[in-house]
């Protein structure tokens, strides 16, 4: 079963960007967040939508 959500630090690590940038992307509406108490989760679908289609599936490797 694939994950449906990630924590902010996981998305930052996955995309190679900082947490501050993640929150900017949330505020710009490019990433969808779910708040559960003090925990902020990012939907996997919004992370996939942010990536180019050839990278979202993990088929391509960045060099």
PDB file of C-alpha atoms in Angstrom:
ATOM      1  CA  UNK A   1       0.000   0.000   0.000  1.00  0.00           C
ATOM      2  CA  UNK A   2       1.394   3.388  -0.994  1.00  0.00           C
ATOM      3  CA  UNK A   3       1.561   6.245   1.476  1.00  0.00           C
ATOM      4  CA  UNK A   4      -1.073   8.934   1.082  1.00  0.00           C
ATOM      5  CA  UNK A   5       0.626  11.587   3.233  1.00  0.00           C
ATOM      6  CA  UNK A   6       4.097  12.709   4.278  1.00  0.00           C
ATOM      7  CA  UNK A   7       5.410  14.897   7.084  1.00  0.00           C
ATOM      8  CA  UNK A   8       6.911  18.253   6.139  1.00  0.00           C
ATOM      9  CA  UNK A   9      10.503  17.153   6.784  1.00  0.00           C
ATOM     10  CA  UNK A  10       9.997  14.052   4.609  1.00  0.00           C
ATOM     11  CA  UNK A  11       8.782  16.123   1.654  1.00  0.00           C
ATOM     12  CA  UNK A  12      11.658  18.567   2.141  1.00  0.00           C
ATOM     13  CA  UNK A  13      14.152  15.704   2.056  1.00  0.00           C
ATOM     14  CA  UNK A  14      12.416  14.035  -0.894  1.00  0.00           C
ATOM     15  CA  UNK A  15      12.453  17.231  -2.975  1.00  0.00           C
ATOM     16  CA  UNK A  16      15.828  18.453  -1.727  1.00  0.00           C
ATOM     17  CA  UNK A  17      14.466  21.776  -0.473  1.00  0.00           C
ATOM     18  CA  UNK A  18      14.084  23.404   2.935  1.00  0.00           C
ATOM     19  CA  UNK A  19      11.097  23.283   5.268  1.00  0.00           C
ATOM     20  CA  UNK A  20      10.539  27.019   4.806  1.00  0.00           C
ATOM     21  CA  UNK A  21      10.133  26.453   1.069  1.00  0.00           C
ATOM     22  CA  UNK A  22       7.650  23.651   1.774  1.00  0.00           C
ATOM     23  CA  UNK A  23       5.521  26.068   3.808  1.00  0.00           C
ATOM     24  CA  UNK A  24       5.761  28.656   1.010  1.00  0.00           C
ATOM     25  CA  UNK A  25       4.513  26.045  -1.468  1.00  0.00           C
ATOM     26  CA  UNK A  26       1.636  25.266   0.913  1.00  0.00           C
ATOM     27  CA  UNK A  27       0.734  28.962   1.178  1.00  0.00           C
ATOM     28  CA  UNK A  28       0.878  29.303  -2.622  1.00  0.00           C
ATOM     29  CA  UNK A  29      -1.521  26.385  -2.959  1.00  0.00           C
ATOM     30  CA  UNK A  30       0.995  24.133  -4.711  1.00  0.00           C
ATOM     31  CA  UNK A  31       1.049  21.574  -1.886  1.00  0.00           C
ATOM     32  CA  UNK A  32      -2.044  20.425  -0.016  1.00  0.00           C
ATOM     33  CA  UNK A  33      -1.751  20.112   3.740  1.00  0.00           C
ATOM     34  CA  UNK A  34      -3.771  18.297   6.351  1.00  0.00           C
ATOM     35  CA  UNK A  35      -3.538  19.473   9.962  1.00  0.00           C
ATOM     36  CA  UNK A  36      -3.953  16.862  12.696  1.00  0.00           C
ATOM     37  CA  UNK A  37      -3.445  18.710  15.946  1.00  0.00           C
ATOM     38  CA  UNK A  38       0.111  20.049  15.833  1.00  0.00           C
ATOM     39  CA  UNK A  39       1.104  17.724  12.985  1.00  0.00           C
ATOM     40  CA  UNK A  40       1.170  18.984   9.415  1.00  0.00           C
ATOM     41  CA  UNK A  41       0.851  16.336   6.720  1.00  0.00           C
ATOM     42  CA  UNK A  42       1.301  16.852   2.982  1.00  0.00           C
ATOM     43  CA  UNK A  43      -0.747  14.766   0.584  1.00  0.00           C
ATOM     44  CA  UNK A  44       1.255  12.453  -1.657  1.00  0.00           C
ATOM     45  CA  UNK A  45      -0.985  13.442  -4.570  1.00  0.00           C
ATOM     46  CA  UNK A  46       0.045  17.098  -4.269  1.00  0.00           C
ATOM     47  CA  UNK A  47       3.738  16.135  -4.109  1.00  0.00           C
ATOM     48  CA  UNK A  48       3.301  14.011  -7.245  1.00  0.00           C
ATOM     49  CA  UNK A  49       1.482  16.874  -8.982  1.00  0.00           C
ATOM     50  CA  UNK A  50       4.376  19.228  -8.201  1.00  0.00           C
ATOM     51  CA  UNK A  51       6.947  16.957  -9.888  1.00  0.00           C
ATOM     52  CA  UNK A  52       7.331  16.551 -13.635  1.00  0.00           C
ATOM     53  CA  UNK A  53       5.544  13.395 -14.736  1.00  0.00           C
ATOM     54  CA  UNK A  54       8.774  11.629 -15.680  1.00  0.00           C
ATOM     55  CA  UNK A  55      10.111  12.048 -12.122  1.00  0.00           C
ATOM     56  CA  UNK A  56       6.936  11.381 -10.150  1.00  0.00           C
ATOM     57  CA  UNK A  57       7.025   7.666 -10.877  1.00  0.00           C
ATOM     58  CA  UNK A  58      10.643   7.331  -9.883  1.00  0.00           C
ATOM     59  CA  UNK A  59      11.590   6.151 -13.374  1.00  0.00           C
ATOM     60  CA  UNK A  60      14.075   8.937 -14.045  1.00  0.00           C
ATOM     61  CA  UNK A  61      17.163   9.755 -12.065  1.00  0.00           C
ATOM     62  CA  UNK A  62      18.421  13.290 -11.487  1.00  0.00           C
ATOM     63  CA  UNK A  63      22.110  13.868 -12.136  1.00  0.00           C
TER      64      UNK A  63
END
